[in-house]
Amino acid sequence: ALPIFFTLSGYFIARSVLRPPSFSGSRFIKNRSRRILPSYLIALFLVVALVDASAMIAAPPGSALLDFGLHLTLLHGWFGQYSLSIMGPYWTLSHEWCFYLLMLLGAPLLRSRRWWLLPVAMIVAAFLSRCGQYYSWWHLPKGIEHKFPISLWDQFAFGILAARLVDL
């Protein structure tokens, strides 16, 4: 089910980049921010205040602040030990946000004749990331699953390919 979610996200986000006659990066990121950040931030503060406050107090010095800061900036998906720590199911938002930033940077390429370079590069990056996961510094203890954001880019890439094929 999760690969389908990320593939559909790739499709719909690519369509939002391709559809307008001209692309505005600031409008793109503002729209995504308005859609996601308010409810995410409210949920984050509520969970920390009502559920995780005692766990964060008991955490080693600096660890709780780092954990909260990574969640606040949607960077927790890049760090296995913090990915699921505060709001487990929200790890996907960290990955989605990473993809928004990639699309913001990749929009000019996606809108060009060489559009195919973006999904191909994403598929290669995902493959290399998956190969490197087993030997990396952020590998988690057994039983804790963590998906490094880049290792899921191929799923987004298939959505991008579908979005471009609809335009042909």
Coordinates of N, CA, C and O in Angstrom, one line a residue:
A1 N 0.8 -1.2 0.0 CA 0.0 0.0 0.0 C 0.9 1.3 0.0 O 0.5 2.2 -0.6
L2 N 2.0 1.2 0.7 CA 2.8 2.4 0.8 C 3.5 2.8 -0.5 O 3.5 3.9 -0.9
P3 N 4.0 1.8 -1.3 CA 4.5 2.1 -2.6 C 3.5 2.8 -3.5 O 3.8 3.7 -4.3
I4 N 2.2 2.3 -3.4 CA 1.2 3.0 -4.2 C 1.0 4.4 -3.8 O 0.8 5.3 -4.6
F5 N 1.0 4.7 -2.5 CA 0.9 6.0 -1.9 C 2.0 6.9 -2.5 O 1.7 8.0 -3.0
F6 N 3.2 6.5 -2.4 CA 4.3 7.3 -2.9 C 4.3 7.4 -4.5 O 4.6 8.5 -5.0
T7 N 3.9 6.4 -5.2 CA 3.7 6.5 -6.6 C 2.7 7.5 -7.0 O 2.9 8.4 -7.9
L8 N 1.5 7.4 -6.3 CA 0.4 8.4 -6.6 C 0.9 9.8 -6.2 O 0.6 10.8 -6.9
S9 N 1.6 10.0 -5.1 CA 2.2 11.3 -4.8 C 3.1 11.8 -5.9 O 3.0 13.0 -6.3
G10 N 4.0 10.9 -6.4 CA 4.8 11.4 -7.5 C 4.0 11.8 -8.7 O 4.4 12.8 -9.3
Y11 N 2.9 11.1 -9.0 CA 2.1 11.4 -10.1 C 1.4 12.8 -9.9 O 1.5 13.7 -10.8
F12 N 0.8 13.0 -8.8 CA 0.0 14.2 -8.6 C 0.9 15.4 -8.4 O 0.6 16.5 -8.9
I13 N 2.0 15.2 -7.8 CA 3.0 16.4 -7.6 C 3.6 16.7 -8.9 O 3.7 17.9 -9.2
A14 N 4.0 15.7 -9.7 CA 4.5 16.0 -11.0 C 3.5 16.7 -11.9 O 3.8 17.7 -12.6
R15 N 2.2 16.3 -11.8 CA 1.2 17.0 -12.6 C 1.1 18.4 -12.1 O 0.8 19.3 -13.0
S16 N 1.2 18.7 -10.8 CA 1.1 20.1 -10.4 C 2.3 20.9 -10.9 O 2.2 22.2 -11.0
V17 N 3.4 20.3 -11.1 CA 4.6 21.0 -11.7 C 4.4 21.2 -13.2 O 4.7 22.2 -13.8
L18 N 3.8 20.2 -13.9 CA 3.7 20.2 -15.3 C 2.5 21.0 -15.9 O 2.5 21.6 -16.9
R19 N 1.4 21.1 -15.1 CA 0.1 21.6 -15.6 C 0.2 23.1 -15.9 O -0.3 23.5 -16.9
P20 N 0.7 24.0 -15.0 CA 0.6 25.4 -15.3 C 1.5 25.8 -16.5 O 2.6 25.1 -16.7
P21 N 1.1 26.8 -17.2 CA 1.9 27.2 -18.4 C 3.4 27.6 -18.0 O 4.3 27.4 -18.7
S22 N 3.5 28.2 -16.8 CA 4.8 28.5 -16.2 C 4.8 28.1 -14.8 O 3.8 28.1 -14.1
F23 N 6.0 27.7 -14.4 CA 6.1 27.1 -13.0 C 6.7 28.2 -12.1 O 7.7 28.9 -12.4
S24 N 6.0 28.3 -10.9 CA 6.5 29.3 -9.9 C 6.9 28.4 -8.7 O 6.0 27.8 -8.0
G25 N 8.2 28.4 -8.4 CA 8.7 27.6 -7.3 C 8.1 28.1 -5.9 O 7.8 27.3 -5.1
S26 N 8.0 29.4 -5.8 CA 7.5 30.0 -4.5 C 6.1 29.6 -4.3 O 5.6 29.3 -3.2
R27 N 5.3 29.7 -5.4 CA 3.9 29.3 -5.3 C 3.7 27.8 -5.0 O 2.9 27.4 -4.2
F28 N 4.6 27.0 -5.6 CA 4.6 25.6 -5.4 C 4.8 25.2 -3.9 O 4.1 24.5 -3.3
I29 N 5.9 25.8 -3.4 CA 6.2 25.5 -2.0 C 5.3 26.1 -1.0 O 4.9 25.5 0.1
K30 N 4.7 27.3 -1.3 CA 3.7 27.9 -0.4 C 2.5 27.0 -0.4 O 1.9 26.9 0.7
N31 N 2.0 26.6 -1.5 CA 0.8 25.7 -1.5 C 1.0 24.4 -0.7 O 0.1 24.0 0.0
R32 N 2.1 23.8 -0.8 CA 2.4 22.6 -0.1 C 2.5 22.9 1.4 O 2.0 22.2 2.2
S33 N 3.2 24.0 1.7 CA 3.3 24.4 3.1 C 2.0 24.6 3.8 O 1.7 24.2 4.9
R34 N 1.1 25.4 3.1 CA -0.2 25.7 3.6 C -1.1 24.4 3.8 O -1.9 24.4 4.7
R35 N -0.9 23.5 3.0 CA -1.7 22.3 3.0 C -1.2 21.3 4.2 O -2.0 20.7 4.8
I36 N 0.1 21.2 4.4 CA 0.6 20.2 5.3 C 1.0 20.8 6.7 O 0.7 20.2 7.7
L37 N 1.7 21.9 6.7 CA 2.4 22.3 7.9 C 1.4 22.7 9.1 O 1.7 22.3 10.2
P38 N 0.3 23.4 8.9 CA -0.5 23.8 10.0 C -1.0 22.6 10.8 O -0.8 22.5 12.1
S39 N -1.6 21.6 10.2 CA -2.1 20.4 10.9 C -1.0 19.6 11.5 O -1.1 19.0 12.6
Y40 N 0.1 19.5 10.8 CA 1.3 18.7 11.2 C 1.8 19.3 12.5 O 2.1 18.6 13.5
L41 N 2.0 20.6 12.5 CA 2.6 21.3 13.7 C 1.7 21.3 14.9 O 2.2 21.0 16.0
I42 N 0.4 21.4 14.7 CA -0.6 21.2 15.8 C -0.5 19.8 16.4 O -0.4 19.7 17.6
A43 N -0.4 18.8 15.5 CA -0.3 17.4 16.0 C 1.0 17.2 16.7 O 1.0 16.6 17.8
L44 N 2.1 17.8 16.2 CA 3.4 17.6 16.8 C 3.4 18.2 18.2 O 3.8 17.5 19.2
F45 N 2.9 19.4 18.4 CA 2.9 20.1 19.7 C 1.9 19.4 20.6 O 2.3 19.2 21.8
L46 N 0.8 18.9 20.2 CA -0.1 18.2 21.0 C 0.5 16.8 21.5 O 0.4 16.5 22.7
V47 N 1.1 16.1 20.6 CA 1.7 14.8 21.0 C 2.8 15.0 22.0 O 2.9 14.3 23.0
V48 N 3.6 16.0 21.8 CA 4.7 16.3 22.7 C 4.2 16.7 24.0 O 4.6 16.2 25.1
A49 N 3.2 17.6 24.0 CA 2.7 18.1 25.3 C 1.9 17.1 26.1 O 2.0 17.0 27.3
L50 N 1.1 16.3 25.4 CA 0.2 15.4 26.1 C 0.7 14.0 26.2 O 0.3 13.3 27.1
V51 N 1.5 13.5 25.3 CA 1.9 12.1 25.3 C 3.4 11.9 25.6 O 3.8 11.2 26.5
D52 N 4.3 12.6 24.9 CA 5.7 12.4 25.0 C 6.5 13.3 25.9 O 7.7 13.2 26.0
A53 N 5.8 14.1 26.7 CA 6.5 15.1 27.5 C 7.4 14.3 28.5 O 8.6 14.7 28.7
S54 N 6.9 13.3 29.2 CA 7.7 12.6 30.2 C 8.8 11.8 29.6 O 9.9 11.8 30.1
A55 N 8.6 11.3 28.4 CA 9.7 10.5 27.7 C 10.8 11.5 27.2 O 12.0 11.1 27.3
M56 N 10.4 12.7 26.8 CA 11.4 13.6 26.4 C 12.2 14.2 27.6 O 13.4 14.4 27.4
I57 N 11.6 14.3 28.7 CA 12.3 14.8 29.9 C 13.3 13.7 30.4 O 14.4 14.0 30.8
A58 N 12.9 12.4 30.2 CA 13.8 11.3 30.6 C 14.9 11.0 29.6 O 15.9 10.3 29.9
A59 N 14.8 11.6 28.4 CA 15.8 11.4 27.4 C 17.2 12.0 27.8 O 17.2 12.9 28.6
P60 N 18.3 11.4 27.2 CA 19.6 12.0 27.5 C 19.6 13.5 27.1 O 18.9 13.9 26.2
P61 N 20.4 14.3 27.8 CA 20.5 15.8 27.5 C 20.8 16.0 26.1 O 21.7 15.4 25.5
G62 N 20.0 16.9 25.5 CA 20.2 17.3 24.1 C 19.5 16.4 23.1 O 19.1 16.8 22.0
S63 N 19.3 15.2 23.5 CA 18.6 14.2 22.6 C 17.1 14.6 22.3 O 16.7 14.6 21.2
A64 N 16.4 15.0 23.3 CA 15.0 15.4 23.2 C 14.9 16.6 22.3 O 14.0 16.7 21.5
L65 N 15.8 17.6 22.6 CA 15.7 18.8 21.8 C 16.0 18.6 20.3 O 15.4 19.1 19.4
L66 N 17.0 17.7 20.1 CA 17.3 17.3 18.7 C 16.2 16.6 18.0 O 15.8 16.9 16.9
D67 N 15.6 15.7 18.8 CA 14.4 14.9 18.3 C 13.3 15.8 17.9 O 12.8 15.8 16.8
F68 N 13.0 16.8 18.8 CA 11.9 17.7 18.5 C 12.2 18.6 17.3 O 11.4 18.9 16.5
G69 N 13.5 19.1 17.3 CA 13.9 20.0 16.2 C 13.9 19.3 14.9 O 13.4 19.9 13.9
L70 N 14.3 18.0 14.8 CA 14.2 17.3 13.6 C 12.7 17.1 13.1 O 12.4 17.2 11.9
H71 N 11.9 16.8 14.0 CA 10.4 16.7 13.7 C 9.8 18.0 13.3 O 9.0 18.1 12.4
L72 N 10.2 19.1 14.0 CA 9.7 20.4 13.7 C 10.1 20.8 12.3 O 9.3 21.5 11.6
T73 N 11.3 20.5 11.8 CA 11.7 20.8 10.5 C 11.5 19.8 9.4 O 11.9 19.9 8.3
L74 N 10.8 18.7 9.8 CA 10.5 17.6 8.9 C 11.7 16.9 8.4 O 11.8 16.3 7.3
L75 N 12.8 16.9 9.2 CA 14.0 16.2 8.8 C 14.2 14.9 9.5 O 15.2 14.2 9.3
H76 N 13.2 14.5 10.3 CA 13.4 13.3 11.1 C 13.5 12.0 10.3 O 14.1 11.0 10.7
G77 N 13.0 12.0 9.1 CA 13.1 10.8 8.2 C 14.5 10.5 7.8 O 14.8 9.4 7.3
W78 N 15.4 11.5 7.9 CA 16.8 11.3 7.5 C 17.6 10.6 8.6 O 18.8 10.2 8.4
F79 N 17.0 10.5 9.8 CA 17.8 9.9 10.9 C 16.9 8.8 11.5 O 15.9 9.0 12.2
G80 N 17.4 7.6 11.4 CA 16.7 6.4 11.8 C 16.2 6.4 13.2 O 15.1 6.0 13.5
Q81 N 17.1 6.8 14.1 CA 16.7 6.8 15.5 C 15.6 7.8 15.9 O 15.0 7.6 16.9
Y82 N 15.4 8.8 15.0 CA 14.4 9.8 15.3 C 13.2 9.7 14.4 O 12.2 10.3 14.6
S83 N 13.3 8.8 13.4 CA 12.3 8.8 12.4 C 10.9 8.4 12.9 O 9.9 9.0 12.5
L84 N 10.8 7.5 13.8 CA 9.5 7.0 14.4 C 9.3 7.5 15.8 O 8.4 7.0 16.5
S85 N 10.2 8.3 16.4 CA 10.2 8.5 17.8 C 9.0 9.3 18.4 O 8.5 8.9 19.4
I86 N 8.6 10.4 17.8 CA 7.6 11.2 18.4 C 6.2 10.8 17.8 O 5.3 10.4 18.6
M87 N 6.1 10.8 16.5 CA 4.8 10.5 15.9 C 5.1 9.5 14.8 O 5.3 9.9 13.6
G88 N 5.1 8.2 15.1 CA 5.5 7.2 14.2 C 4.9 7.3 12.8 O 5.7 7.3 11.8
P89 N 3.6 7.4 12.6 CA 3.1 7.4 11.3 C 3.4 8.6 10.4 O 3.3 8.6 9.2
Y90 N 3.9 9.6 11.1 CA 4.3 10.9 10.4 C 5.6 10.8 9.7 O 6.1 11.8 9.1
W91 N 6.3 9.7 9.7 CA 7.6 9.5 9.0 C 7.4 9.8 7.5 O 8.3 10.3 6.9
T92 N 6.2 9.4 7.0 CA 6.0 9.6 5.6 C 6.0 11.1 5.2 O 6.3 11.4 4.1
L93 N 5.5 12.0 6.1 CA 5.6 13.4 5.8 C 7.0 13.9 5.6 O 7.2 14.8 4.7
S94 N 7.9 13.4 6.4 CA 9.3 13.8 6.2 C 9.8 13.4 4.8 O 10.4 14.2 4.1
H95 N 9.4 12.2 4.3 CA 9.8 11.8 3.0 C 9.0 12.6 1.9 O 9.6 12.9 0.9
E96 N 7.8 12.8 2.1 CA 7.0 13.6 1.2 C 7.6 15.0 1.1 O 7.7 15.6 0.0
W97 N 8.0 15.6 2.2 CA 8.5 17.0 2.2 C 9.9 17.0 1.4 O 10.2 17.9 0.6
C98 N 10.7 15.9 1.6 CA 11.9 15.8 0.8 C 11.6 15.8 -0.7 O 12.3 16.4 -1.5
F99 N 10.6 15.0 -1.0 CA 10.2 15.0 -2.4 C 9.7 16.3 -3.0 O 10.0 16.7 -4.1
Y100 N 9.0 17.1 -2.2 CA 8.6 18.4 -2.6 C 9.8 19.3 -2.9 O 9.8 20.0 -3.9
L101 N 10.8 19.2 -2.0 CA 12.0 20.0 -2.3 C 12.8 19.5 -3.5 O 13.3 20.3 -4.3
L102 N 12.8 18.2 -3.7 CA 13.4 17.7 -4.9 C 12.7 18.2 -6.2 O 13.3 18.6 -7.2
M103 N 11.3 18.2 -6.1 CA 10.5 18.6 -7.3 C 10.7 20.1 -7.5 O 10.7 20.6 -8.6
L104 N 10.9 20.9 -6.4 CA 11.1 22.3 -6.5 C 12.4 22.5 -7.3 O 12.5 23.3 -8.2
L105 N 13.5 21.8 -7.0 CA 14.7 21.9 -7.6 C 14.7 21.3 -9.0 O 15.4 21.8 -9.9
G106 N 14.0 20.2 -9.2 CA 14.0 19.5 -10.5 C 12.9 19.9 -11.4 O 12.9 19.4 -12.6
A107 N 12.1 20.9 -11.1 CA 11.0 21.3 -12.0 C 11.5 21.8 -13.3 O 10.9 21.5 -14.3
P108 N 12.6 22.6 -13.4 CA 13.0 23.0 -14.7 C 13.4 21.9 -15.6 O 13.1 21.9 -16.8
L109 N 14.1 20.9 -15.0 CA 14.4 19.7 -15.8 C 13.2 18.9 -16.2 O 13.0 18.4 -17.3
L110 N 12.2 18.7 -15.3 CA 11.0 18.0 -15.5 C 10.2 18.6 -16.7 O 9.5 18.0 -17.4
R111 N 10.3 19.9 -16.8 CA 9.5 20.7 -17.8 C 10.3 20.8 -19.1 O 9.8 21.4 -20.0
S112 N 11.5 20.2 -19.2 CA 12.3 20.3 -20.4 C 12.2 19.1 -21.3 O 11.5 18.1 -20.9
R113 N 12.9 19.1 -22.4 CA 12.9 17.9 -23.3 C 13.6 16.7 -22.7 O 13.3 15.6 -23.0
R114 N 14.5 17.0 -21.8 CA 15.2 16.0 -21.1 C 14.6 15.6 -19.8 O 15.3 15.2 -18.8
W115 N 13.3 15.7 -19.7 CA 12.6 15.4 -18.5 C 12.9 14.0 -17.9 O 12.9 13.8 -16.7
W116 N 13.1 13.1 -18.8 CA 13.4 11.7 -18.4 C 14.6 11.5 -17.5 O 14.7 10.5 -16.7
L117 N 15.5 12.5 -17.5 CA 16.7 12.4 -16.7 C 16.4 12.4 -15.2 O 17.0 11.7 -14.4
L118 N 15.3 13.2 -14.8 CA 15.0 13.3 -13.4 C 14.5 11.9 -12.9 O 15.1 11.4 -11.9
P119 N 13.5 11.3 -13.5 CA 13.1 10.0 -12.9 C 14.2 8.9 -13.0 O 14.3 8.1 -12.1
V120 N 15.0 8.9 -14.0 CA 16.1 7.9 -14.2 C 17.1 8.2 -13.0 O 17.5 7.2 -12.4
A121 N 17.5 9.4 -12.8 CA 18.4 9.7 -11.7 C 17.8 9.3 -10.3 O 18.5 8.8 -9.5
M122 N 16.5 9.5 -10.2 CA 15.9 9.1 -8.9 C 15.9 7.6 -8.7 O 16.1 7.1 -7.6
I123 N 15.6 6.9 -9.8 CA 15.6 5.4 -9.7 C 17.1 4.9 -9.4 O 17.2 4.0 -8.5
V124 N 18.1 5.5 -10.0 CA 19.5 5.1 -9.7 C 19.8 5.4 -8.3 O 20.4 4.6 -7.6
A125 N 19.4 6.7 -7.8 CA 19.7 7.1 -6.5 C 19.1 6.1 -5.5 O 19.7 5.8 -4.4
A126 N 17.8 5.7 -5.7 CA 17.1 4.8 -4.8 C 17.8 3.5 -4.7 O 18.0 2.9 -3.7
F127 N 18.2 3.0 -5.9 CA 18.9 1.7 -5.9 C 20.2 1.8 -5.1 O 20.5 0.9 -4.3
L128 N 21.0 2.8 -5.4 CA 22.3 3.0 -4.6 C 22.1 3.2 -3.2 O 22.8 2.6 -2.3
S129 N 21.0 3.9 -2.8 CA 20.7 4.1 -1.4 C 20.3 2.8 -0.7 O 20.8 2.5 0.4
R130 N 19.6 2.0 -1.4 CA 19.2 0.7 -0.8 C 20.4 -0.2 -0.6 O 20.5 -1.0 0.3
C131 N 21.3 -0.2 -1.6 CA 22.5 -1.0 -1.5 C 23.3 -0.5 -0.3 O 23.9 -1.3 0.4
G132 N 23.4 0.8 -0.1 CA 24.2 1.3 1.0 C 23.6 1.3 2.3 O 24.3 1.4 3.4
Q133 N 22.3 1.0 2.4 CA 21.6 0.9 3.7 C 22.2 -0.1 4.7 O 22.3 0.1 5.8
Y134 N 22.7 -1.2 4.1 CA 23.1 -2.3 4.9 C 24.5 -2.0 5.6 O 24.9 -2.7 6.4
Y135 N 25.2 -1.0 5.1 CA 26.5 -0.7 5.6 C 26.6 0.8 6.1 O 27.7 1.3 6.2
S136 N 25.5 1.4 6.5 CA 25.6 2.8 6.8 C 25.5 3.1 8.3 O 25.2 2.2 9.1
W137 N 25.8 4.3 8.6 CA 25.9 4.7 10.0 C 24.5 4.8 10.7 O 24.4 4.8 11.9
W138 N 23.5 4.9 9.9 CA 22.1 5.1 10.5 C 21.3 3.8 10.6 O 20.2 3.8 11.0
H139 N 22.0 2.7 10.3 CA 21.3 1.4 10.4 C 20.7 1.1 11.8 O 21.4 1.3 12.8
L140 N 19.5 0.8 11.9 CA 18.8 0.6 13.2 C 18.9 -0.8 13.7 O 19.1 -1.7 13.0
P141 N 18.6 -1.0 15.0 CA 18.6 -2.3 15.6 C 17.5 -3.2 14.9 O 16.5 -2.6 14.4
K142 N 17.6 -4.5 15.0 CA 16.7 -5.4 14.5 C 15.3 -5.1 15.0 O 15.1 -4.7 16.2
G143 N 14.3 -5.2 14.1 CA 12.9 -5.0 14.6 C 12.4 -3.6 14.3 O 11.2 -3.3 14.4
I144 N 13.3 -2.6 14.0 CA 12.8 -1.3 13.8 C 13.1 -1.0 12.3 O 14.2 -1.0 11.8
E145 N 12.0 -0.8 11.6 CA 12.1 -0.5 10.2 C 12.3 1.0 9.9 O 11.5 1.8 10.5
H146 N 13.2 1.3 9.1 CA 13.4 2.7 8.7 C 13.7 2.8 7.2 O 14.5 2.0 6.7
K147 N 13.0 3.7 6.6 CA 13.3 3.9 5.1 C 13.9 5.2 4.9 O 13.4 6.3 5.2
F148 N 15.2 5.2 4.5 CA 15.9 6.4 4.2 C 15.2 7.1 3.0 O 14.8 6.4 2.0
P149 N 14.9 8.4 3.1 CA 14.1 9.1 2.0 C 14.6 8.8 0.6 O 13.7 8.5 -0.3
I150 N 15.9 8.8 0.3 CA 16.3 8.6 -1.1 C 16.0 7.2 -1.5 O 15.8 6.9 -2.7
S151 N 15.9 6.2 -0.6 CA 15.7 4.8 -1.0 C 14.2 4.6 -1.5 O 13.9 3.6 -2.1
L152 N 13.4 5.6 -1.4 CA 12.0 5.5 -1.8 C 11.8 6.4 -3.1 O 10.7 6.4 -3.6
W153 N 12.8 7.1 -3.6 CA 12.6 7.9 -4.7 C 12.2 7.2 -6.0 O 11.5 7.8 -6.8
D154 N 12.5 5.9 -6.1 CA 12.0 5.2 -7.3 C 10.5 5.1 -7.3 O 9.9 5.2 -8.4
Q155 N 9.9 5.0 -6.2 CA 8.4 5.0 -6.1 C 7.8 6.3 -6.6 O 6.9 6.3 -7.4
F156 N 8.4 7.4 -6.2 CA 8.0 8.7 -6.7 C 8.3 8.8 -8.2 O 7.5 9.4 -9.0
A157 N 9.4 8.3 -8.6 CA 9.9 8.4 -10.0 C 8.9 7.7 -10.9 O 8.6 8.2 -12.0
F158 N 8.3 6.6 -10.5 CA 7.3 5.9 -11.4 C 6.0 6.8 -11.5 O 5.4 6.8 -12.6
G159 N 5.7 7.5 -10.5 CA 4.6 8.4 -10.6 C 4.9 9.6 -11.5 O 4.1 10.0 -12.3
I160 N 6.2 10.1 -11.5 CA 6.6 11.1 -12.5 C 6.5 10.6 -13.9 O 6.0 11.3 -14.8
L161 N 7.0 9.4 -14.1 CA 6.9 8.8 -15.5 C 5.4 8.7 -15.9 O 5.1 9.0 -17.1
A162 N 4.6 8.3 -15.1 CA 3.1 8.2 -15.4 C 2.6 9.6 -15.8 O 1.8 9.7 -16.7
A163 N 3.0 10.6 -15.0 CA 2.5 11.9 -15.2 C 2.9 12.4 -16.6 O 2.2 13.1 -17.3
R164 N 4.2 12.2 -16.9 CA 4.7 12.6 -18.2 C 4.1 11.8 -19.4 O 3.8 12.4 -20.4
L165 N 3.8 10.6 -19.2 CA 3.2 9.8 -20.2 C 1.7 10.2 -20.5 O 1.3 10.2 -21.7
V166 N 1.1 10.7 -19.5 CA -0.3 11.3 -19.7 C -0.2 12.5 -20.6 O -1.1 12.7 -21.4
D167 N 0.9 13.2 -20.6 CA 1.0 14.4 -21.4 C 1.4 14.1 -22.8 O 1.3 15.0 -23.7
L168 N 1.9 12.9 -23.1 CA 2.3 12.7 -24.5 C 1.1 12.6 -25.5 O 0.1 12.3 -25.3

